Amino acid sequence: MLAYTIRRLLMLIPVLFGMTLIVFFMIRAIPGDPAQVILGQQATEEAIKSLTKQLGLDQPWYIQYVDYIKGLFTGDLGTSLRTSSEISGEIWPYLAATLELSLVAMVIAIFIGVNAGIISAWFQNSWFDYTAMVLALVGVSMPVFWLGLMEQWAFSLELGWLPSTGRENVRNPVEAITHLYLIDTLIQGRMDQFVEVVRHLILPGIALGTIPMAIIARMTRSSMLEVMRSDFVRTARAKGTRMFWVVYKHSLKNAFIPVLTVIGLQMGLLLGGAILTETIFGWPGIGRYIYDAIGFRDYPVIQSGILIVAVIFVFINLIVDLLYAAIDPRIKYN
Amino acid sequence: MKKKYILSLVFVMLLSIGLAGCGGSNESSGDGGGDSDGGSADGGTLIFGRGGDSVALDPAAVTDGESFKVTKNIFDTLLSYGEQDTEINPGLAEDWEVSEDGKTYTLMLREGVKFHDGTDFNADSVVFNFERWMNGSEESFYYYKSMFGGFKGDEGHVIESVTAKDDYTVEFKLKRPQAPFLKNLAMSPFAIASPDAIEKHGDKFGENPVGTGPFVFDQWSRNDKIVVTKNEDYWMDGYPKLDRVIFRAIPDNSARLNALMAGEIDLMDGLNPSDVSQVESDENLEVFFRPSMNVGYLGLTSNREPLNNKKVRQALNHAVDKQAIIDAFYAGQAEPAKNPMPPVIGGYNEDIEPYEYDLEKAKALLKEAGYEDGFDMELWAMPVPRPYMPDGQKVAEVIQSSFAEIGVNAEIKSYEWATYLEKARNGEADSFLLGWTGDNGDADNFLYVLLDKDNIGSNNYTYYSNDELHDLLIEAQSTPDEEKRNELYKEAQEIIHEDAPWIPLVHSKPALGGSERVKGFNPHPTGSDTLTKVTLEEK
């Protein structure tokens, strides 16, 4: 297990290296000059030239790339071309905002998705099964921005239950410590703010969690259906074990591996793919940070932002792989 | 048995969703109805929702409107614009004198003004700021160069010296007269910052702005919010009224409107023209219109076949129904343009006869030009909404269909914004939608910047070049006499009208939405608003 983990971590190096290279070239291949974008429509040619030089963008690509990689090894993620601030210093609040939102979205997705999938499989071809699977199909095909706007309309405008945008009640702002507001408010014992933060998480959490929820539900259902037809399930039932335990204990454990894979992949996707949700809900997350940077041709932010998301993505997959062994003793990593 | 499990599970799910909802219902007033912080409640907190975050809060060093929206409230300028126009009014300078030859400006400063860090505002701080800018470089002080012609040592630099005559008198000596000099001084980038704070924070001044303005910078969480609080010692007696202003970034226009209707924000800019009627019909909300100081146009790149033919350009000008575009995509809140600058700008030529929408005339002109059977061209549509062009794609489609009627087959193209600008600037587009919002309310800022041959490769995207026009515009730059100057600009507009390098489309009045509790808010044509006199009424 340890050897496997180390081997996987070592494999990270070429993966991330290749990724930096691809991102580095792709963003330089698209037209649009950062100096031009920073200086705006009015800029003169000399100004653009001189800023290009100041930003180091007049250097040949390989020198720029080597400089960037060198910086990475010393923990320097570069400096934003647009705001001139250190990326390593400013990236965490964005990342924290997205992490918090993605985790909540995944909790909602897993809780509802897995349960809906199980019940659908348990009572295959029942009204619940049909309804749940139609809903799942709708969920997968629903555009997130539309769902988000509809949620805002229904739950904040019509019903007035939940706030429509932002992470907190800005009139009663959370004092950031870790930038994970759920934790920050708990540390400070501010239950009023904790409730506010939870309320702000619900609508974007559901919007972001809907697609994974639908995918997880469908995956759980098909995986469960397969397992529930196997011999050991029949045996367990023949022994007189209560159906609930047969389903939730014996079958689920055996059916969970593919579900876990999907969960891992979806979690990774949410981290980078929350841009739409972040835009609709005014959420200051990493998706928007990188997206804005693309508009401004802010190369270092794009490179380092994608790098960080990729690292997390790879780690989540590693954790998922390690969890396989924990769930299914037949899987061993040697 | 089975049913029981199903029911209990469904119940658990419903419960969890229900709890989420109910948890909110008794709290919703917290976010919804004004101040729940119970803090210094007199003036209240105004939350301003906008589409993007600021880049930095050092006004001299930025070029984006979202930064100026905030710095305008933290800093003061030596002179200020009128409440809803660009007339010159006192600011940090109470009075000013101009010498006969138009080369010496003496400004008498307001006494007793303090920066937010407690240091005194005086003539030395003005000199310090100007020295900082004129010793800078274009990357750091872009607007300085563009308005004052360069930096120390540059030939084009207009300012010869800035000296403190006494504690509260500053004298500007110019190398040659510059007609819009006072208007330039009132621009947001030339706000006076605390010399102490600039020295203390150095590169980080943009994150720690210190000015003399109505509000004091408090905190900034990037992409989320900027908080400024009341300057208790503000020099304007009894102002500002608000205790706190929070600028929130909510990128999506519809989501921002939802937040306004839910009471989470009190004011928003970037209201979609199509949403104006919805806001108007809501008794808790109000629509504000920003006076127009912009122009949206279709540029006709005049060095590309067949657009290099003046008759062709005139023909296309006859083929656009501007009023129909305004009714459809600006909710009627715009006026058709006939000149490259809006009527509020001094020197606007009222007498120009617009190219009326007349397809027969257009066809006749095409025939004269030898394009009786029409031709193929590209029509570029802006990919981003701007106040002067809320929906580039749709406007392009309307123009495309009118062009089709005179046999011109226009293919609509669009690129991502930075790419679009770069390619258009390189002259790669046959025709392209674009626009401009004025910086200082001066004709030079439209005509010279957008259409003079000096600015080809920069803001003259159409590659239009006319020497006669150039001479007029250069002469106007150093003509201090307002009347004579306006005559020159009127003449310039006639030349431009005849040559038709653009199809001027609209001057729009960008819409903002606000709670009806917001009083005293007068949107400024420059696009950045001072919130000094704004109040929030109790419900």
PDB file of N, CA and C in Angstrom, chain A residues 241-320:
ATOM      1  N   THR A 241     -32.122 -12.583   6.517  1.00  0.00           N
ATOM      2  CA  THR A 241     -31.649 -11.242   6.854  1.00  0.00           C
ATOM      3  C   THR A 241     -32.677 -10.223   6.374  1.00  0.00           C
ATOM      4  N   ARG A 242     -32.875  -9.186   7.173  1.00  0.00           N
ATOM      5  CA  ARG A 242     -33.867  -8.188   6.762  1.00  0.00           C
ATOM      6  C   ARG A 242     -33.414  -7.488   5.484  1.00  0.00           C
ATOM      7  N   MET A 243     -34.360  -7.225   4.618  1.00  0.00           N
ATOM      8  CA  MET A 243     -34.058  -6.668   3.310  1.00  0.00           C
ATOM      9  C   MET A 243     -33.222  -5.390   3.419  1.00  0.00           C
ATOM     10  N   PHE A 244     -33.544  -4.553   4.391  1.00  0.00           N
ATOM     11  CA  PHE A 244     -32.829  -3.292   4.543  1.00  0.00           C
ATOM     12  C   PHE A 244     -31.332  -3.539   4.670  1.00  0.00           C
ATOM     13  N   TRP A 245     -30.973  -4.532   5.510  1.00  0.00           N
ATOM     14  CA  TRP A 245     -29.549  -4.807   5.721  1.00  0.00           C
ATOM     15  C   TRP A 245     -28.935  -5.450   4.490  1.00  0.00           C
ATOM     16  N   VAL A 246     -29.724  -6.279   3.819  1.00  0.00           N
ATOM     17  CA  VAL A 246     -29.199  -6.898   2.595  1.00  0.00           C
ATOM     18  C   VAL A 246     -28.822  -5.809   1.610  1.00  0.00           C
ATOM     19  N   VAL A 247     -29.706  -4.833   1.490  1.00  0.00           N
ATOM     20  CA  VAL A 247     -29.461  -3.789   0.511  1.00  0.00           C
ATOM     21  C   VAL A 247     -28.355  -2.861   0.970  1.00  0.00           C
ATOM     22  N   TYR A 248     -28.530  -2.274   2.142  1.00  0.00           N
ATOM     23  CA  TYR A 248     -27.618  -1.207   2.555  1.00  0.00           C
ATOM     24  C   TYR A 248     -26.267  -1.710   3.028  1.00  0.00           C
ATOM     25  N   LYS A 249     -26.198  -2.982   3.493  1.00  0.00           N
ATOM     26  CA  LYS A 249     -24.914  -3.445   3.989  1.00  0.00           C
ATOM     27  C   LYS A 249     -24.223  -4.338   2.957  1.00  0.00           C
ATOM     28  N   HIS A 250     -24.849  -5.483   2.668  1.00  0.00           N
ATOM     29  CA  HIS A 250     -24.170  -6.458   1.812  1.00  0.00           C
ATOM     30  C   HIS A 250     -24.055  -5.977   0.366  1.00  0.00           C
ATOM     31  N   SER A 251     -25.172  -5.554  -0.195  1.00  0.00           N
ATOM     32  CA  SER A 251     -25.143  -5.201  -1.620  1.00  0.00           C
ATOM     33  C   SER A 251     -24.371  -3.916  -1.856  1.00  0.00           C
ATOM     34  N   LEU A 252     -24.654  -2.898  -1.052  1.00  0.00           N
ATOM     35  CA  LEU A 252     -24.059  -1.586  -1.300  1.00  0.00           C
ATOM     36  C   LEU A 252     -22.543  -1.674  -1.296  1.00  0.00           C
ATOM     37  N   LYS A 253     -22.011  -2.410  -0.326  1.00  0.00           N
ATOM     38  CA  LYS A 253     -20.565  -2.508  -0.218  1.00  0.00           C
ATOM     39  C   LYS A 253     -19.974  -3.086  -1.507  1.00  0.00           C
ATOM     40  N   ASN A 254     -20.642  -4.065  -2.075  1.00  0.00           N
ATOM     41  CA  ASN A 254     -20.141  -4.671  -3.305  1.00  0.00           C
ATOM     42  C   ASN A 254     -20.393  -3.826  -4.537  1.00  0.00           C
ATOM     43  N   ALA A 255     -21.420  -3.006  -4.440  1.00  0.00           N
ATOM     44  CA  ALA A 255     -21.779  -2.208  -5.615  1.00  0.00           C
ATOM     45  C   ALA A 255     -21.074  -0.864  -5.618  1.00  0.00           C
ATOM     46  N   PHE A 256     -20.352  -0.555  -4.571  1.00  0.00           N
ATOM     47  CA  PHE A 256     -19.911   0.818  -4.385  1.00  0.00           C
ATOM     48  C   PHE A 256     -18.682   1.226  -5.191  1.00  0.00           C
ATOM     49  N   ILE A 257     -17.876   0.239  -5.642  1.00  0.00           N
ATOM     50  CA  ILE A 257     -16.617   0.599  -6.318  1.00  0.00           C
ATOM     51  C   ILE A 257     -16.833   1.509  -7.538  1.00  0.00           C
ATOM     52  N   PRO A 258     -17.688   1.114  -8.484  1.00  0.00           N
ATOM     53  CA  PRO A 258     -17.894   2.030  -9.624  1.00  0.00           C
ATOM     54  C   PRO A 258     -18.494   3.365  -9.205  1.00  0.00           C
ATOM     55  N   VAL A 259     -19.330   3.334  -8.166  1.00  0.00           N
ATOM     56  CA  VAL A 259     -19.932   4.584  -7.691  1.00  0.00           C
ATOM     57  C   VAL A 259     -18.838   5.506  -7.158  1.00  0.00           C
ATOM     58  N   LEU A 260     -17.923   4.911  -6.423  1.00  0.00           N
ATOM     59  CA  LEU A 260     -16.825   5.685  -5.852  1.00  0.00           C
ATOM     60  C   LEU A 260     -15.979   6.323  -6.953  1.00  0.00           C
ATOM     61  N   THR A 261     -15.750   5.559  -8.015  1.00  0.00           N
ATOM     62  CA  THR A 261     -14.981   6.109  -9.136  1.00  0.00           C
ATOM     63  C   THR A 261     -15.666   7.355  -9.681  1.00  0.00           C
ATOM     64  N   VAL A 262     -16.970   7.228  -9.861  1.00  0.00           N
ATOM     65  CA  VAL A 262     -17.725   8.361 -10.395  1.00  0.00           C
ATOM     66  C   VAL A 262     -17.657   9.548  -9.435  1.00  0.00           C
ATOM     67  N   ILE A 263     -17.789   9.241  -8.152  1.00  0.00           N
ATOM     68  CA  ILE A 263     -17.747  10.320  -7.160  1.00  0.00           C
ATOM     69  C   ILE A 263     -16.407  11.053  -7.232  1.00  0.00           C
ATOM     70  N   GLY A 264     -15.344  10.280  -7.306  1.00  0.00           N
ATOM     71  CA  GLY A 264     -14.010  10.890  -7.373  1.00  0.00           C
ATOM     72  C   GLY A 264     -13.856  11.781  -8.592  1.00  0.00           C
ATOM     73  N   LEU A 265     -14.254  11.253  -9.728  1.00  0.00           N
ATOM     74  CA  LEU A 265     -14.132  12.039 -10.962  1.00  0.00           C
ATOM     75  C   LEU A 265     -14.975  13.300 -10.902  1.00  0.00           C
ATOM     76  N   GLN A 266     -16.206  13.144 -10.394  1.00  0.00           N
ATOM     77  CA  GLN A 266     -17.103  14.291 -10.336  1.00  0.00           C
ATOM     78  C   GLN A 266     -16.578  15.371  -9.404  1.00  0.00           C
ATOM     79  N   MET A 267     -16.020  14.925  -8.275  1.00  0.00           N
ATOM     80  CA  MET A 267     -15.470  15.892  -7.322  1.00  0.00           C
ATOM     81  C   MET A 267     -14.369  16.711  -7.987  1.00  0.00           C
ATOM     82  N   GLY A 268     -13.517  16.011  -8.724  1.00  0.00           N
ATOM     83  CA  GLY A 268     -12.442  16.706  -9.427  1.00  0.00           C
ATOM     84  C   GLY A 268     -12.995  17.685 -10.448  1.00  0.00           C
ATOM     85  N   LEU A 269     -14.022  17.235 -11.168  1.00  0.00           N
ATOM     86  CA  LEU A 269     -14.606  18.108 -12.190  1.00  0.00           C
ATOM     87  C   LEU A 269     -15.230  19.358 -11.576  1.00  0.00           C
ATOM     88  N   LEU A 270     -15.862  19.170 -10.419  1.00  0.00           N
ATOM     89  CA  LEU A 270     -16.520  20.314  -9.778  1.00  0.00           C
ATOM     90  C   LEU A 270     -15.523  21.415  -9.465  1.00  0.00           C
ATOM     91  N   LEU A 271     -14.331  21.025  -9.027  1.00  0.00           N
ATOM     92  CA  LEU A 271     -13.352  22.029  -8.608  1.00  0.00           C
ATOM     93  C   LEU A 271     -13.031  22.996  -9.738  1.00  0.00           C
ATOM     94  N   GLY A 272     -12.808  22.442 -10.923  1.00  0.00           N
ATOM     95  CA  GLY A 272     -12.470  23.323 -12.021  1.00  0.00           C
ATOM     96  C   GLY A 272     -13.694  23.779 -12.782  1.00  0.00           C
ATOM     97  N   GLY A 273     -14.775  23.023 -12.640  1.00  0.00           N
ATOM     98  CA  GLY A 273     -15.926  23.262 -13.502  1.00  0.00           C
ATOM     99  C   GLY A 273     -17.048  24.035 -12.846  1.00  0.00           C
ATOM    100  N   ALA A 274     -16.728  24.693 -11.741  1.00  0.00           N
ATOM    101  CA  ALA A 274     -17.791  25.406 -11.033  1.00  0.00           C
ATOM    102  C   ALA A 274     -17.992  26.812 -11.571  1.00  0.00           C
ATOM    103  N   ILE A 275     -17.332  27.137 -12.709  1.00  0.00           N
ATOM    104  CA  ILE A 275     -17.353  28.518 -13.194  1.00  0.00           C
ATOM    105  C   ILE A 275     -18.771  29.058 -13.362  1.00  0.00           C
ATOM    106  N   LEU A 276     -19.633  28.250 -13.993  1.00  0.00           N
ATOM    107  CA  LEU A 276     -20.980  28.744 -14.257  1.00  0.00           C
ATOM    108  C   LEU A 276     -21.712  29.026 -12.957  1.00  0.00           C
ATOM    109  N   THR A 277     -21.621  28.062 -12.039  1.00  0.00           N
ATOM    110  CA  THR A 277     -22.278  28.256 -10.753  1.00  0.00           C
ATOM    111  C   THR A 277     -21.696  29.474 -10.050  1.00  0.00           C
ATOM    112  N   GLU A 278     -20.378  29.606 -10.097  1.00  0.00           N
ATOM    113  CA  GLU A 278     -19.735  30.737  -9.430  1.00  0.00           C
ATOM    114  C   GLU A 278     -20.171  32.060 -10.047  1.00  0.00           C
ATOM    115  N   THR A 279     -20.378  32.052 -11.370  1.00  0.00           N
ATOM    116  CA  THR A 279     -20.784  33.287 -12.030  1.00  0.00           C
ATOM    117  C   THR A 279     -22.212  33.668 -11.653  1.00  0.00           C
ATOM    118  N   ILE A 280     -23.108  32.680 -11.713  1.00  0.00           N
ATOM    119  CA  ILE A 280     -24.500  32.975 -11.400  1.00  0.00           C
ATOM    120  C   ILE A 280     -24.670  33.409  -9.950  1.00  0.00           C
ATOM    121  N   PHE A 281     -23.929  32.756  -9.045  1.00  0.00           N
ATOM    122  CA  PHE A 281     -24.153  33.026  -7.627  1.00  0.00           C
ATOM    123  C   PHE A 281     -23.149  34.017  -7.040  1.00  0.00           C
ATOM    124  N   GLY A 282     -22.398  34.695  -7.909  1.00  0.00           N
ATOM    125  CA  GLY A 282     -21.426  35.678  -7.423  1.00  0.00           C
ATOM    126  C   GLY A 282     -20.482  35.085  -6.405  1.00  0.00           C
ATOM    127  N   TRP A 283     -20.012  33.893  -6.692  1.00  0.00           N
ATOM    128  CA  TRP A 283     -19.176  33.153  -5.740  1.00  0.00           C
ATOM    129  C   TRP A 283     -17.709  33.391  -6.096  1.00  0.00           C
ATOM    130  N   PRO A 284     -16.917  33.938  -5.177  1.00  0.00           N
ATOM    131  CA  PRO A 284     -15.536  34.294  -5.540  1.00  0.00           C
ATOM    132  C   PRO A 284     -14.604  33.084  -5.563  1.00  0.00           C
ATOM    133  N   GLY A 285     -14.851  32.149  -6.444  1.00  0.00           N
ATOM    134  CA  GLY A 285     -14.094  30.902  -6.449  1.00  0.00           C
ATOM    135  C   GLY A 285     -12.993  30.848  -7.485  1.00  0.00           C
ATOM    136  N   ILE A 286     -12.340  29.691  -7.528  1.00  0.00           N
ATOM    137  CA  ILE A 286     -11.161  29.569  -8.374  1.00  0.00           C
ATOM    138  C   ILE A 286     -11.532  29.458  -9.856  1.00  0.00           C
ATOM    139  N   GLY A 287     -12.722  28.942 -10.145  1.00  0.00           N
ATOM    140  CA  GLY A 287     -13.143  28.832 -11.535  1.00  0.00           C
ATOM    141  C   GLY A 287     -13.205  30.208 -12.182  1.00  0.00           C
ATOM    142  N   ARG A 288     -13.839  31.147 -11.466  1.00  0.00           N
ATOM    143  CA  ARG A 288     -13.956  32.503 -11.983  1.00  0.00           C
ATOM    144  C   ARG A 288     -12.599  33.186 -12.039  1.00  0.00           C
ATOM    145  N   TYR A 289     -11.768  32.876 -11.041  1.00  0.00           N
ATOM    146  CA  TYR A 289     -10.418  33.456 -10.998  1.00  0.00           C
ATOM    147  C   TYR A 289      -9.658  33.096 -12.274  1.00  0.00           C
ATOM    148  N   ILE A 290      -9.719  31.818 -12.640  1.00  0.00           N
ATOM    149  CA  ILE A 290      -8.996  31.381 -13.835  1.00  0.00           C
ATOM    150  C   ILE A 290      -9.689  31.903 -15.088  1.00  0.00           C
ATOM    151  N   TYR A 291     -11.014  31.867 -15.090  1.00  0.00           N
ATOM    152  CA  TYR A 291     -11.761  32.323 -16.266  1.00  0.00           C
ATOM    153  C   TYR A 291     -11.466  33.801 -16.557  1.00  0.00           C
ATOM    154  N   ASP A 292     -11.521  34.629 -15.526  1.00  0.00           N
ATOM    155  CA  ASP A 292     -11.199  36.049 -15.715  1.00  0.00           C
ATOM    156  C   ASP A 292      -9.783  36.200 -16.250  1.00  0.00           C
ATOM    157  N   ALA A 293      -8.878  35.375 -15.707  1.00  0.00           N
ATOM    158  CA  ALA A 293      -7.486  35.467 -16.119  1.00  0.00           C
ATOM    159  C   ALA A 293      -7.338  35.149 -17.605  1.00  0.00           C
ATOM    160  N   ILE A 294      -8.155  34.230 -18.103  1.00  0.00           N
ATOM    161  CA  ILE A 294      -8.069  33.910 -19.531  1.00  0.00           C
ATOM    162  C   ILE A 294      -8.480  35.131 -20.341  1.00  0.00           C
ATOM    163  N   GLY A 295      -9.548  35.800 -19.930  1.00  0.00           N
ATOM    164  CA  GLY A 295      -9.999  37.008 -20.618  1.00  0.00           C
ATOM    165  C   GLY A 295      -8.918  38.078 -20.651  1.00  0.00           C
ATOM    166  N   PHE A 296      -8.128  38.161 -19.583  1.00  0.00           N
ATOM    167  CA  PHE A 296      -7.092  39.180 -19.516  1.00  0.00           C
ATOM    168  C   PHE A 296      -5.732  38.649 -19.962  1.00  0.00           C
ATOM    169  N   ARG A 297      -5.681  37.436 -20.472  1.00  0.00           N
ATOM    170  CA  ARG A 297      -4.417  36.843 -20.898  1.00  0.00           C
ATOM    171  C   ARG A 297      -3.380  36.898 -19.770  1.00  0.00           C
ATOM    172  N   ASP A 298      -3.846  36.663 -18.557  1.00  0.00           N
ATOM    173  CA  ASP A 298      -2.960  36.717 -17.404  1.00  0.00           C
ATOM    174  C   ASP A 298      -2.283  35.343 -17.279  1.00  0.00           C
ATOM    175  N   TYR A 299      -1.257  35.139 -18.113  1.00  0.00           N
ATOM    176  CA  TYR A 299      -0.638  33.812 -18.248  1.00  0.00           C
ATOM    177  C   TYR A 299      -0.284  33.138 -16.913  1.00  0.00           C
ATOM    178  N   PRO A 300       0.440  33.827 -16.013  1.00  0.00           N
ATOM    179  CA  PRO A 300       0.830  33.115 -14.787  1.00  0.00           C
ATOM    180  C   PRO A 300      -0.370  32.616 -13.992  1.00  0.00           C
ATOM    181  N   VAL A 301      -1.436  33.421 -13.931  1.00  0.00           N
ATOM    182  CA  VAL A 301      -2.603  32.991 -13.163  1.00  0.00           C
ATOM    183  C   VAL A 301      -3.251  31.776 -13.824  1.00  0.00           C
ATOM    184  N   ILE A 302      -3.347  31.792 -15.147  1.00  0.00           N
ATOM    185  CA  ILE A 302      -3.950  30.650 -15.840  1.00  0.00           C
ATOM    186  C   ILE A 302      -3.113  29.403 -15.556  1.00  0.00           C
ATOM    187  N   GLN A 303      -1.793  29.529 -15.753  1.00  0.00           N
ATOM    188  CA  GLN A 303      -0.904  28.376 -15.572  1.00  0.00           C
ATOM    189  C   GLN A 303      -1.000  27.811 -14.160  1.00  0.00           C
ATOM    190  N   SER A 304      -0.821  28.692 -13.182  1.00  0.00           N
ATOM    191  CA  SER A 304      -0.764  28.210 -11.804  1.00  0.00           C
ATOM    192  C   SER A 304      -2.137  27.778 -11.313  1.00  0.00           C
ATOM    193  N   GLY A 305      -3.179  28.482 -11.744  1.00  0.00           N
ATOM    194  CA  GLY A 305      -4.522  28.099 -11.333  1.00  0.00           C
ATOM    195  C   GLY A 305      -4.860  26.703 -11.817  1.00  0.00           C
ATOM    196  N   ILE A 306      -4.594  26.456 -13.099  1.00  0.00           N
ATOM    197  CA  ILE A 306      -4.891  25.138 -13.656  1.00  0.00           C
ATOM    198  C   ILE A 306      -4.009  24.084 -12.984  1.00  0.00           C
ATOM    199  N   LEU A 307      -2.769  24.456 -12.721  1.00  0.00           N
ATOM    200  CA  LEU A 307      -1.852  23.517 -12.069  1.00  0.00           C
ATOM    201  C   LEU A 307      -2.405  23.071 -10.713  1.00  0.00           C
ATOM    202  N   ILE A 308      -2.858  24.038  -9.926  1.00  0.00           N
ATOM    203  CA  ILE A 308      -3.381  23.720  -8.594  1.00  0.00           C
ATOM    204  C   ILE A 308      -4.609  22.820  -8.708  1.00  0.00           C
ATOM    205  N   VAL A 309      -5.515  23.168  -9.601  1.00  0.00           N
ATOM    206  CA  VAL A 309      -6.719  22.349  -9.771  1.00  0.00           C
ATOM    207  C   VAL A 309      -6.328  20.944 -10.210  1.00  0.00           C
ATOM    208  N   ALA A 310      -5.338  20.853 -11.110  1.00  0.00           N
ATOM    209  CA  ALA A 310      -4.909  19.537 -11.589  1.00  0.00           C
ATOM    210  C   ALA A 310      -4.318  18.710 -10.456  1.00  0.00           C
ATOM    211  N   VAL A 311      -3.503  19.355  -9.625  1.00  0.00           N
ATOM    212  CA  VAL A 311      -2.897  18.626  -8.507  1.00  0.00           C
ATOM    213  C   VAL A 311      -3.996  18.062  -7.613  1.00  0.00           C
ATOM    214  N   ILE A 312      -4.982  18.881  -7.305  1.00  0.00           N
ATOM    215  CA  ILE A 312      -6.060  18.402  -6.442  1.00  0.00           C
ATOM    216  C   ILE A 312      -6.813  17.258  -7.115  1.00  0.00           C
ATOM    217  N   PHE A 313      -7.076  17.425  -8.397  1.00  0.00           N
ATOM    218  CA  PHE A 313      -7.781  16.395  -9.156  1.00  0.00           C
ATOM    219  C   PHE A 313      -7.040  15.056  -9.062  1.00  0.00           C
ATOM    220  N   VAL A 314      -5.725  15.115  -9.279  1.00  0.00           N
ATOM    221  CA  VAL A 314      -4.928  13.894  -9.235  1.00  0.00           C
ATOM    222  C   VAL A 314      -4.951  13.289  -7.831  1.00  0.00           C
ATOM    223  N   PHE A 315      -4.889  14.157  -6.823  1.00  0.00           N
ATOM    224  CA  PHE A 315      -4.893  13.638  -5.458  1.00  0.00           C
ATOM    225  C   PHE A 315      -6.224  12.988  -5.098  1.00  0.00           C
ATOM    226  N   ILE A 316      -7.305  13.605  -5.550  1.00  0.00           N
ATOM    227  CA  ILE A 316      -8.614  13.009  -5.265  1.00  0.00           C
ATOM    228  C   ILE A 316      -8.685  11.609  -5.880  1.00  0.00           C
ATOM    229  N   ASN A 317      -8.180  11.496  -7.086  1.00  0.00           N
ATOM    230  CA  ASN A 317      -8.194  10.174  -7.727  1.00  0.00           C
ATOM    231  C   ASN A 317      -7.324   9.176  -6.994  1.00  0.00           C
ATOM    232  N   LEU A 318      -6.207   9.657  -6.464  1.00  0.00           N
ATOM    233  CA  LEU A 318      -5.348   8.775  -5.680  1.00  0.00           C
ATOM    234  C   LEU A 318      -6.098   8.291  -4.437  1.00  0.00           C
ATOM    235  N   ILE A 319      -6.749   9.220  -3.768  1.00  0.00           N
ATOM    236  CA  ILE A 319      -7.498   8.861  -2.568  1.00  0.00           C
ATOM    237  C   ILE A 319      -8.589   7.844  -2.922  1.00  0.00           C
ATOM    238  N   VAL A 320      -9.270   8.060  -4.031  1.00  0.00           N
ATOM    239  CA  VAL A 320     -10.308   7.131  -4.462  1.00  0.00           C
ATOM    240  C   VAL A 320      -9.719   5.738  -4.671  1.00  0.00           C
TER     241      VAL A 320
END
